[in-house]
Amino acid sequence: EDIKNFPAVCNNLGCFYGDLEEYAHAYKLFETALDSARANQNLHQEVQILNNYAICLLQSDNSPETVKESLSLLINALSISDNMDSAFARANTLMNMGLAHYLIGGDTETEKILQEAIQLFGSAGSKSNEALALNILGNYLKKYKHNTIEAVTAFDKSININEEIRRKLKKEFHRISYADMFCEAYEMAAKCRFDLNQPQIALDYIERAKAKSLIDLLSGNLIINKKGKSARLFSQAAAILNEIDEINAALEAVSLKDSSFLKEGLIRSKADKDKEYAQSLLDALDDKNRAFKIIYTELVNSSPEEASLIYRPYQETEHIRCSIPQDTVVLNLFQAERELSIVFIFPD
């Protein structure tokens, strides 16, 4: 059993040394891992090691010779992936091949390779990898094809996927870490919008990036060094925003559960209980939004610059209900940061 795990241990150590930029040690470990995986005839491990070895080479040196060596490893991994009939292994290898092609200037195959990887990741439900491949595609379209419109479309899709994943993470540290991983997508999307002469939309990306990383970091008391009224108000406002995110996540979970009730024909009493729970969440959401509005107003008066970092528009649910005909039944409501979803039944 230890022999079977040996390639994985060497592979992980190789990645570790690669992150430390001690590439000579990393290469030796990857070679050892490959020899062991091949001796054990473990194709899954071999594909994973070949991919990590290739990425480590790309991290160490972007010269044409090194990129070609990396591509050679990836072509080998792709052949094994096809023999394994593993869509995920093929998608991961294609994404890394797309990155290698991008680093040497891109070619006619780069976009095709990345598009296939994106499609395979989407079919497999690997959202984070799909977002990563979209980032690479966006950079390629912007830098080498000078197609800013298609590039910003790729970055938009990546950002939307990342924000969807991030909303579902429960621990604040995980949210911060995940947001930091994908800051480039916001930056590149903003640059694309500036290039398209859309400065307001570009500023919206910047605000979204702040809301996703800086605010969470501050709310976790990790970098708050200031003292005084504005620091206290900022901390309170950030804490309320975290509570609002938790309520929204709970509402989304209830919404998904409601869909399963309809599909599976579950008993009505259970659905009614969840409807009551959803209503309690909506009421709590209104309370938190009102509390945030009060603290935010105080923060604007105390420190407008800090208030701009934490601004978030909101809509009270009662205002929405008042704008809908009285005999319309509102089943559910979910308010995300930049969009609002309402499920309701018309009288007709």
mmCIF file of C-alpha atoms in Angstrom:
data_model
loop_
_atom_site.group_PDB
_atom_site.id
_atom_site.type_symbol
_atom_site.label_atom_id
_atom_site.label_comp_id
_atom_site.label_asym_id
_atom_site.label_seq_id
_atom_site.Cartn_x
_atom_site.Cartn_y
_atom_site.Cartn_z
ATOM 1 C CA GLU A 1 0.000 0.000 0.000
ATOM 2 C CA ASP A 2 2.880 2.362 0.788
ATOM 3 C CA ILE A 3 4.410 1.590 -2.616
ATOM 4 C CA LYS A 4 1.151 2.598 -4.316
ATOM 5 C CA ASN A 5 1.175 5.940 -2.495
ATOM 6 C CA PHE A 6 4.864 6.596 -3.166
ATOM 7 C CA PRO A 7 4.312 8.309 -6.577
ATOM 8 C CA ALA A 8 1.715 10.633 -5.046
ATOM 9 C CA VAL A 9 4.065 11.573 -2.206
ATOM 10 C CA CYS A 10 6.901 12.356 -4.625
ATOM 11 C CA ASN A 11 4.495 14.296 -6.861
ATOM 12 C CA ASN A 12 3.299 16.447 -3.964
ATOM 13 C CA LEU A 13 6.857 17.067 -2.796
ATOM 14 C CA GLY A 14 7.785 18.056 -6.351
ATOM 15 C CA CYS A 15 4.968 20.619 -6.386
ATOM 16 C CA PHE A 16 6.127 21.899 -2.999
ATOM 17 C CA TYR A 17 9.723 22.389 -4.141
ATOM 18 C CA GLY A 18 8.451 23.990 -7.335
ATOM 19 C CA ASP A 19 6.515 26.552 -5.270
ATOM 20 C CA LEU A 20 9.753 27.214 -3.349
ATOM 21 C CA GLU A 21 11.498 27.705 -6.707
ATOM 22 C CA GLU A 22 13.930 24.890 -5.919
ATOM 23 C CA TYR A 23 13.429 23.420 -9.350
ATOM 24 C CA ALA A 24 16.354 20.966 -9.406
ATOM 25 C CA HIS A 25 14.852 19.117 -6.416
ATOM 26 C CA ALA A 26 11.385 19.322 -7.963
ATOM 27 C CA TYR A 27 12.467 17.776 -11.274
ATOM 28 C CA LYS A 28 14.188 14.850 -9.547
ATOM 29 C CA LEU A 29 11.075 14.158 -7.505
ATOM 30 C CA PHE A 30 8.811 14.284 -10.578
ATOM 31 C CA GLU A 31 11.118 11.866 -12.419
ATOM 32 C CA THR A 32 11.074 9.500 -9.435
ATOM 33 C CA ALA A 33 7.297 9.790 -9.212
ATOM 34 C CA LEU A 34 6.912 9.001 -12.933
ATOM 35 C CA ASP A 35 9.142 5.934 -12.721
ATOM 36 C CA SER A 36 7.186 4.619 -9.732
ATOM 37 C CA ALA A 37 3.760 5.319 -11.275
ATOM 38 C CA ARG A 38 4.768 3.562 -14.492
ATOM 39 C CA ALA A 39 6.105 0.594 -12.521
ATOM 40 C CA ASN A 40 2.750 0.389 -10.721
ATOM 41 C CA GLN A 41 0.906 0.868 -14.054
ATOM 42 C CA ASN A 42 -1.147 3.643 -12.463
ATOM 43 C CA LEU A 43 -2.278 5.783 -15.409
ATOM 44 C CA HIS A 44 -4.200 8.295 -13.273
ATOM 45 C CA GLN A 45 -1.079 9.083 -11.243
ATOM 46 C CA GLU A 46 1.074 9.235 -14.371
ATOM 47 C CA VAL A 47 -1.204 11.818 -16.022
ATOM 48 C CA GLN A 48 -1.297 13.937 -12.869
ATOM 49 C CA ILE A 49 2.494 13.838 -12.466
ATOM 50 C CA LEU A 50 3.098 14.698 -16.136
ATOM 51 C CA ASN A 51 0.804 17.728 -15.809
ATOM 52 C CA ASN A 52 2.450 18.951 -12.609
ATOM 53 C CA TYR A 53 5.919 18.382 -14.058
ATOM 54 C CA ALA A 54 4.957 20.419 -17.131
ATOM 55 C CA ILE A 55 3.568 23.292 -15.058
ATOM 56 C CA CYS A 56 6.693 23.313 -12.883
ATOM 57 C CA LEU A 57 8.817 23.651 -16.026
ATOM 58 C CA LEU A 58 6.672 26.586 -17.181
ATOM 59 C CA GLN A 59 7.054 28.245 -13.776
ATOM 60 C CA SER A 60 10.830 27.973 -13.900
ATOM 61 C CA ASP A 61 11.445 29.282 -17.399
ATOM 62 C CA ASN A 62 9.293 30.550 -20.278
ATOM 63 C CA SER A 63 11.956 30.102 -22.927
ATOM 64 C CA PRO A 64 10.818 28.367 -26.160
ATOM 65 C CA GLU A 65 12.971 25.322 -25.369
ATOM 66 C CA THR A 66 11.441 24.861 -21.924
ATOM 67 C CA VAL A 67 7.910 25.379 -23.239
ATOM 68 C CA LYS A 68 8.516 22.754 -25.916
ATOM 69 C CA GLU A 69 9.726 20.321 -23.252
ATOM 70 C CA SER A 70 6.606 21.075 -21.230
ATOM 71 C CA LEU A 71 4.390 20.519 -24.282
ATOM 72 C CA SER A 72 6.076 17.176 -24.894
ATOM 73 C CA LEU A 73 5.091 16.029 -21.401
ATOM 74 C CA LEU A 74 1.537 17.295 -21.913
ATOM 75 C CA ILE A 75 1.153 15.550 -25.281
ATOM 76 C CA ASN A 76 2.152 12.319 -23.524
ATOM 77 C CA ALA A 77 -0.396 13.027 -20.769
ATOM 78 C CA LEU A 78 -3.119 13.741 -23.350
ATOM 79 C CA SER A 79 -2.492 10.417 -25.090
ATOM 80 C CA ILE A 80 -2.759 8.552 -21.775
ATOM 81 C CA SER A 81 -5.916 10.515 -20.851
ATOM 82 C CA ASP A 82 -7.580 9.427 -24.085
ATOM 83 C CA ASN A 83 -6.615 5.798 -23.463
ATOM 84 C CA MET A 84 -8.132 6.105 -19.967
ATOM 85 C CA ASP A 85 -11.269 7.683 -21.468
ATOM 86 C CA SER A 86 -11.119 10.330 -18.721
ATOM 87 C CA ALA A 87 -12.809 13.604 -19.713
ATOM 88 C CA PHE A 88 -11.469 15.433 -16.654
ATOM 89 C CA ALA A 89 -7.869 14.313 -17.242
ATOM 90 C CA ARG A 90 -8.159 15.386 -20.884
ATOM 91 C CA ALA A 91 -9.653 18.770 -19.899
ATOM 92 C CA ASN A 92 -6.922 19.446 -17.338
ATOM 93 C CA THR A 93 -4.194 18.515 -19.805
ATOM 94 C CA LEU A 94 -5.751 20.639 -22.568
ATOM 95 C CA MET A 95 -5.929 23.647 -20.241
ATOM 96 C CA ASN A 96 -2.235 23.312 -19.414
ATOM 97 C CA MET A 97 -1.423 22.887 -23.107
ATOM 98 C CA GLY A 98 -3.375 26.075 -23.818
ATOM 99 C CA LEU A 99 -1.309 27.869 -21.176
ATOM 100 C CA ALA A 100 1.921 26.600 -22.735
ATOM 101 C CA HIS A 101 0.834 27.755 -26.199
ATOM 102 C CA TYR A 102 -0.132 31.134 -24.749
ATOM 103 C CA LEU A 103 3.303 31.586 -23.163
ATOM 104 C CA ILE A 104 5.083 31.144 -26.506
ATOM 105 C CA GLY A 105 2.838 33.616 -28.291
ATOM 106 C CA GLY A 106 -0.213 31.553 -29.074
ATOM 107 C CA ASP A 107 -1.147 29.981 -32.406
ATOM 108 C CA THR A 108 -4.217 28.897 -34.312
ATOM 109 C CA GLU A 109 -4.659 25.894 -31.995
ATOM 110 C CA THR A 110 -4.584 27.805 -28.706
ATOM 111 C CA GLU A 111 -8.190 29.016 -28.730
ATOM 112 C CA LYS A 112 -9.495 25.656 -29.946
ATOM 113 C CA ILE A 113 -7.621 23.800 -27.196
ATOM 114 C CA LEU A 114 -8.889 26.114 -24.450
ATOM 115 C CA GLN A 115 -12.484 26.066 -25.724
ATOM 116 C CA GLU A 116 -12.522 22.267 -25.585
ATOM 117 C CA ALA A 117 -11.086 22.329 -22.047
ATOM 118 C CA ILE A 118 -13.774 24.810 -20.950
ATOM 119 C CA GLN A 119 -16.526 22.672 -22.470
ATOM 120 C CA LEU A 120 -15.222 19.496 -20.815
ATOM 121 C CA PHE A 121 -14.830 21.155 -17.406
ATOM 122 C CA GLY A 122 -18.360 22.529 -17.685
ATOM 123 C CA SER A 123 -19.770 19.095 -18.532
ATOM 124 C CA ALA A 124 -17.847 17.536 -15.637
ATOM 125 C CA GLY A 125 -19.054 20.205 -13.191
ATOM 126 C CA SER A 126 -15.502 21.336 -12.406
ATOM 127 C CA LYS A 127 -16.380 24.999 -11.994
ATOM 128 C CA SER A 128 -13.106 26.316 -10.557
ATOM 129 C CA ASN A 129 -11.092 24.741 -13.379
ATOM 130 C CA GLU A 130 -13.586 26.060 -15.919
ATOM 131 C CA ALA A 131 -13.052 29.567 -14.517
ATOM 132 C CA LEU A 132 -9.273 29.142 -14.673
ATOM 133 C CA ALA A 133 -9.415 28.037 -18.315
ATOM 134 C CA LEU A 134 -11.650 31.021 -19.111
ATOM 135 C CA ASN A 135 -9.013 33.314 -17.577
ATOM 136 C CA ILE A 136 -6.309 31.876 -19.823
ATOM 137 C CA LEU A 137 -8.604 32.189 -22.843
ATOM 138 C CA GLY A 138 -9.400 35.810 -21.975
ATOM 139 C CA ASN A 139 -5.711 36.673 -21.726
ATOM 140 C CA TYR A 140 -4.998 34.972 -25.050
ATOM 141 C CA LEU A 141 -7.843 36.763 -26.843
ATOM 142 C CA LYS A 142 -6.793 40.125 -25.404
ATOM 143 C CA LYS A 143 -3.048 39.870 -25.933
ATOM 144 C CA TYR A 144 -2.666 37.966 -29.195
ATOM 145 C CA LYS A 145 -5.953 38.265 -31.064
ATOM 146 C CA HIS A 146 -6.683 41.810 -29.860
ATOM 147 C CA ASN A 147 -10.323 40.780 -29.530
ATOM 148 C CA THR A 148 -11.322 42.779 -26.479
ATOM 149 C CA ILE A 149 -15.043 42.005 -26.746
ATOM 150 C CA GLU A 150 -14.591 38.214 -26.689
ATOM 151 C CA ALA A 151 -11.884 38.571 -24.032
ATOM 152 C CA VAL A 152 -14.147 40.468 -21.639
ATOM 153 C CA THR A 153 -16.875 37.881 -22.252
ATOM 154 C CA ALA A 154 -14.466 35.164 -21.090
ATOM 155 C CA PHE A 155 -13.459 37.192 -18.014
ATOM 156 C CA ASP A 156 -17.125 37.882 -17.188
ATOM 157 C CA LYS A 157 -17.928 34.174 -17.247
ATOM 158 C CA SER A 158 -14.914 33.424 -15.061
ATOM 159 C CA ILE A 159 -15.881 36.088 -12.513
ATOM 160 C CA ASN A 160 -19.496 34.889 -12.346
ATOM 161 C CA ILE A 161 -18.374 31.300 -11.733
ATOM 162 C CA ASN A 162 -15.895 32.400 -9.056
ATOM 163 C CA GLU A 163 -18.479 34.499 -7.232
ATOM 164 C CA GLU A 164 -20.965 31.639 -7.338
ATOM 165 C CA ILE A 165 -18.399 29.274 -5.802
ATOM 166 C CA ARG A 166 -17.295 31.820 -3.268
ATOM 167 C CA ARG A 167 -20.816 32.474 -2.005
ATOM 168 C CA LYS A 168 -21.121 28.796 -1.126
ATOM 169 C CA LEU A 169 -17.933 28.676 0.958
ATOM 170 C CA LYS A 170 -18.764 28.680 4.650
ATOM 171 C CA LYS A 171 -15.465 29.616 6.290
ATOM 172 C CA GLU A 172 -14.319 33.209 5.949
ATOM 173 C CA PHE A 173 -10.665 32.221 5.514
ATOM 174 C CA HIS A 174 -11.612 30.011 2.564
ATOM 175 C CA ARG A 175 -13.591 32.867 1.010
ATOM 176 C CA ILE A 176 -10.658 35.260 1.309
ATOM 177 C CA SER A 177 -8.174 32.725 -0.074
ATOM 178 C CA TYR A 178 -10.421 31.861 -2.977
ATOM 179 C CA ALA A 179 -11.068 35.523 -3.819
ATOM 180 C CA ASP A 180 -7.339 36.244 -3.827
ATOM 181 C CA MET A 181 -6.752 33.442 -6.328
ATOM 182 C CA PHE A 182 -8.841 35.131 -8.999
ATOM 183 C CA CYS A 183 -8.062 38.829 -8.573
ATOM 184 C CA GLU A 184 -6.526 38.906 -12.063
ATOM 185 C CA ALA A 185 -9.917 38.260 -13.684
ATOM 186 C CA TYR A 186 -11.338 41.468 -12.172
ATOM 187 C CA GLU A 187 -8.249 43.441 -13.166
ATOM 188 C CA MET A 188 -8.281 42.204 -16.763
ATOM 189 C CA ALA A 189 -12.040 42.684 -17.103
ATOM 190 C CA ALA A 190 -11.664 46.286 -15.915
ATOM 191 C CA LYS A 191 -8.838 46.901 -18.407
ATOM 192 C CA CYS A 192 -10.962 45.494 -21.226
ATOM 193 C CA ARG A 193 -13.861 47.769 -20.319
ATOM 194 C CA PHE A 194 -11.566 50.799 -20.267
ATOM 195 C CA ASP A 195 -10.289 49.794 -23.706
ATOM 196 C CA LEU A 196 -13.908 49.586 -24.892
ATOM 197 C CA ASN A 197 -14.492 53.112 -23.550
ATOM 198 C CA GLN A 198 -16.776 51.840 -20.783
ATOM 199 C CA PRO A 199 -15.213 53.439 -17.679
ATOM 200 C CA GLN A 200 -18.285 53.090 -15.455
ATOM 201 C CA ILE A 201 -18.493 49.338 -16.028
ATOM 202 C CA ALA A 202 -14.736 49.128 -15.426
ATOM 203 C CA LEU A 203 -15.197 50.867 -12.073
ATOM 204 C CA ASP A 204 -17.966 48.393 -11.238
ATOM 205 C CA TYR A 205 -15.441 45.546 -11.632
ATOM 206 C CA ILE A 206 -13.094 47.348 -9.271
ATOM 207 C CA GLU A 207 -15.880 47.727 -6.708
ATOM 208 C CA ARG A 208 -16.773 44.046 -7.058
ATOM 209 C CA ALA A 209 -13.157 43.081 -6.507
ATOM 210 C CA LYS A 210 -13.044 45.215 -3.368
ATOM 211 C CA ALA A 211 -16.249 43.669 -2.095
ATOM 212 C CA LYS A 212 -14.917 40.168 -2.666
ATOM 213 C CA SER A 213 -11.460 40.406 -1.153
ATOM 214 C CA LEU A 214 -10.657 43.614 0.717
ATOM 215 C CA ILE A 215 -13.902 43.810 2.654
ATOM 216 C CA ASP A 216 -13.715 40.176 3.714
ATOM 217 C CA LEU A 217 -10.128 40.640 4.808
ATOM 218 C CA LEU A 218 -10.999 43.675 6.870
ATOM 219 C CA SER A 219 -14.081 42.061 8.370
ATOM 220 C CA GLY A 220 -11.900 39.211 9.585
ATOM 221 C CA ASN A 221 -9.881 41.736 11.628
ATOM 222 C CA LEU A 222 -6.756 40.651 9.772
ATOM 223 C CA ILE A 223 -5.494 44.070 8.676
ATOM 224 C CA ILE A 224 -7.473 46.595 10.688
ATOM 225 C CA ASN A 225 -4.849 48.737 12.368
ATOM 226 C CA LYS A 226 -6.788 51.970 12.724
ATOM 227 C CA LYS A 227 -8.539 53.057 15.846
ATOM 228 C CA GLY A 228 -11.421 55.406 16.396
ATOM 229 C CA LYS A 229 -14.992 55.824 15.239
ATOM 230 C CA SER A 230 -14.490 55.169 11.518
ATOM 231 C CA ALA A 231 -12.609 51.906 12.169
ATOM 232 C CA ARG A 232 -15.369 50.741 14.516
ATOM 233 C CA LEU A 233 -18.105 51.626 12.010
ATOM 234 C CA PHE A 234 -16.221 49.961 9.171
ATOM 235 C CA SER A 235 -15.811 46.767 11.178
ATOM 236 C CA GLN A 236 -19.511 46.755 12.113
ATOM 237 C CA ALA A 237 -20.618 47.373 8.525
ATOM 238 C CA ALA A 238 -18.345 44.611 7.216
ATOM 239 C CA ALA A 239 -19.660 42.191 9.830
ATOM 240 C CA ILE A 240 -23.254 42.950 8.791
ATOM 241 C CA LEU A 241 -22.367 42.355 5.133
ATOM 242 C CA ASN A 242 -21.008 38.945 6.088
ATOM 243 C CA GLU A 243 -24.297 38.152 7.836
ATOM 244 C CA ILE A 244 -26.199 39.302 4.742
ATOM 245 C CA ASP A 245 -24.084 36.948 2.609
ATOM 246 C CA GLU A 246 -24.881 34.068 4.971
ATOM 247 C CA ILE A 247 -28.612 34.798 4.758
ATOM 248 C CA ASN A 248 -28.421 34.971 0.958
ATOM 249 C CA ALA A 249 -26.605 31.642 0.879
ATOM 250 C CA ALA A 250 -29.330 30.120 3.078
ATOM 251 C CA LEU A 251 -32.021 31.538 0.774
ATOM 252 C CA GLU A 252 -30.280 30.016 -2.213
ATOM 253 C CA ALA A 253 -30.192 26.636 -0.465
ATOM 254 C CA VAL A 254 -33.927 26.872 0.268
ATOM 255 C CA SER A 255 -34.584 27.770 -3.363
ATOM 256 C CA LEU A 256 -32.705 24.696 -4.553
ATOM 257 C CA LYS A 257 -34.585 22.553 -2.056
ATOM 258 C CA ASP A 258 -37.900 23.918 -3.307
ATOM 259 C CA SER A 259 -36.959 22.806 -6.807
ATOM 260 C CA SER A 260 -36.339 19.267 -5.548
ATOM 261 C CA PHE A 261 -39.749 19.266 -3.835
ATOM 262 C CA LEU A 262 -41.422 20.007 -7.157
ATOM 263 C CA LYS A 263 -39.408 17.378 -9.035
ATOM 264 C CA GLU A 264 -39.783 14.623 -6.440
ATOM 265 C CA GLY A 265 -43.363 15.381 -5.411
ATOM 266 C CA LEU A 266 -42.591 15.562 -1.702
ATOM 267 C CA ILE A 267 -45.301 16.223 0.834
ATOM 268 C CA ARG A 268 -46.735 19.718 0.986
ATOM 269 C CA SER A 269 -46.241 20.174 4.734
ATOM 270 C CA LYS A 270 -42.487 19.998 4.299
ATOM 271 C CA ALA A 271 -42.602 22.616 1.537
ATOM 272 C CA ASP A 272 -44.758 24.845 3.738
ATOM 273 C CA LYS A 273 -42.212 24.665 6.540
ATOM 274 C CA ASP A 274 -39.466 25.672 4.167
ATOM 275 C CA LYS A 275 -41.621 28.534 2.904
ATOM 276 C CA GLU A 276 -41.985 29.774 6.495
ATOM 277 C CA TYR A 277 -38.234 29.415 6.960
ATOM 278 C CA ALA A 278 -37.600 31.368 3.748
ATOM 279 C CA GLN A 279 -39.931 34.122 4.980
ATOM 280 C CA SER A 280 -38.023 34.342 8.258
ATOM 281 C CA LEU A 281 -34.796 34.652 6.276
ATOM 282 C CA LEU A 282 -36.291 37.426 4.133
ATOM 283 C CA ASP A 283 -37.371 39.298 7.248
ATOM 284 C CA ALA A 284 -33.880 38.893 8.713
ATOM 285 C CA LEU A 285 -32.418 40.120 5.428
ATOM 286 C CA ASP A 286 -34.503 43.292 5.610
ATOM 287 C CA ASP A 287 -33.398 43.862 9.205
ATOM 288 C CA LYS A 288 -29.738 43.467 8.299
ATOM 289 C CA ASN A 289 -30.079 45.750 5.269
ATOM 290 C CA ARG A 290 -31.657 48.456 7.405
ATOM 291 C CA ALA A 291 -28.914 48.083 10.025
ATOM 292 C CA PHE A 292 -26.277 48.314 7.321
ATOM 293 C CA LYS A 293 -27.900 51.451 5.898
ATOM 294 C CA ILE A 294 -27.748 53.177 9.295
ATOM 295 C CA ILE A 295 -24.093 52.279 9.937
ATOM 296 C CA TYR A 296 -23.105 53.057 6.359
ATOM 297 C CA THR A 297 -24.658 56.531 6.626
ATOM 298 C CA GLU A 298 -22.655 57.180 9.785
ATOM 299 C CA LEU A 299 -19.498 55.928 8.062
ATOM 300 C CA VAL A 300 -20.090 58.247 5.087
ATOM 301 C CA ASN A 301 -20.249 61.197 7.468
ATOM 302 C CA SER A 302 -17.185 60.040 9.364
ATOM 303 C CA SER A 303 -14.946 58.774 6.540
ATOM 304 C CA PRO A 304 -16.317 58.931 2.963
ATOM 305 C CA GLU A 305 -13.209 57.263 1.541
ATOM 306 C CA GLU A 306 -13.594 54.170 3.712
ATOM 307 C CA ALA A 307 -17.348 54.137 3.111
ATOM 308 C CA SER A 308 -16.730 53.899 -0.639
ATOM 309 C CA LEU A 309 -14.881 50.626 -0.070
ATOM 310 C CA ILE A 310 -17.848 48.947 1.509
ATOM 311 C CA TYR A 311 -20.813 50.350 -0.426
ATOM 312 C CA ARG A 312 -23.359 47.772 -1.541
ATOM 313 C CA PRO A 313 -26.740 48.610 -3.080
ATOM 314 C CA TYR A 314 -29.740 46.745 -1.714
ATOM 315 C CA GLN A 315 -33.494 46.514 -2.103
ATOM 316 C CA GLU A 316 -35.908 45.864 0.740
ATOM 317 C CA THR A 317 -38.233 42.965 -0.003
ATOM 318 C CA GLU A 318 -41.308 44.957 1.018
ATOM 319 C CA HIS A 319 -40.590 47.531 -1.704
ATOM 320 C CA ILE A 320 -40.524 44.729 -4.248
ATOM 321 C CA ARG A 321 -43.793 43.280 -3.021
ATOM 322 C CA CYS A 322 -45.465 46.672 -3.301
ATOM 323 C CA SER A 323 -44.513 46.882 -6.970
ATOM 324 C CA ILE A 324 -46.159 43.531 -7.774
ATOM 325 C CA PRO A 325 -49.968 43.124 -8.192
ATOM 326 C CA GLN A 326 -51.623 42.245 -4.926
ATOM 327 C CA ASP A 327 -53.011 38.883 -6.072
ATOM 328 C CA THR A 328 -49.605 37.676 -7.271
ATOM 329 C CA VAL A 329 -48.035 34.992 -5.092
ATOM 330 C CA VAL A 330 -44.336 35.490 -4.347
ATOM 331 C CA LEU A 331 -42.799 32.068 -3.773
ATOM 332 C CA ASN A 332 -39.210 33.041 -3.153
ATOM 333 C CA LEU A 333 -36.718 35.851 -3.449
ATOM 334 C CA PHE A 334 -32.936 35.740 -3.567
ATOM 335 C CA GLN A 335 -30.841 38.901 -3.576
ATOM 336 C CA ALA A 336 -27.226 38.523 -4.660
ATOM 337 C CA GLU A 337 -24.741 41.374 -4.865
ATOM 338 C CA ARG A 338 -25.508 42.432 -8.410
ATOM 339 C CA GLU A 339 -28.732 40.711 -9.365
ATOM 340 C CA LEU A 340 -32.090 39.798 -7.910
ATOM 341 C CA SER A 341 -34.042 36.612 -8.586
ATOM 342 C CA ILE A 342 -37.760 36.445 -7.823
ATOM 343 C CA VAL A 343 -39.988 33.383 -8.164
ATOM 344 C CA PHE A 344 -43.702 34.190 -8.284
ATOM 345 C CA ILE A 345 -47.045 33.040 -9.740
ATOM 346 C CA PHE A 346 -49.307 35.326 -11.770
ATOM 347 C CA PRO A 347 -53.088 35.176 -11.296
ATOM 348 C CA ASP A 348 -53.416 33.920 -14.890
#
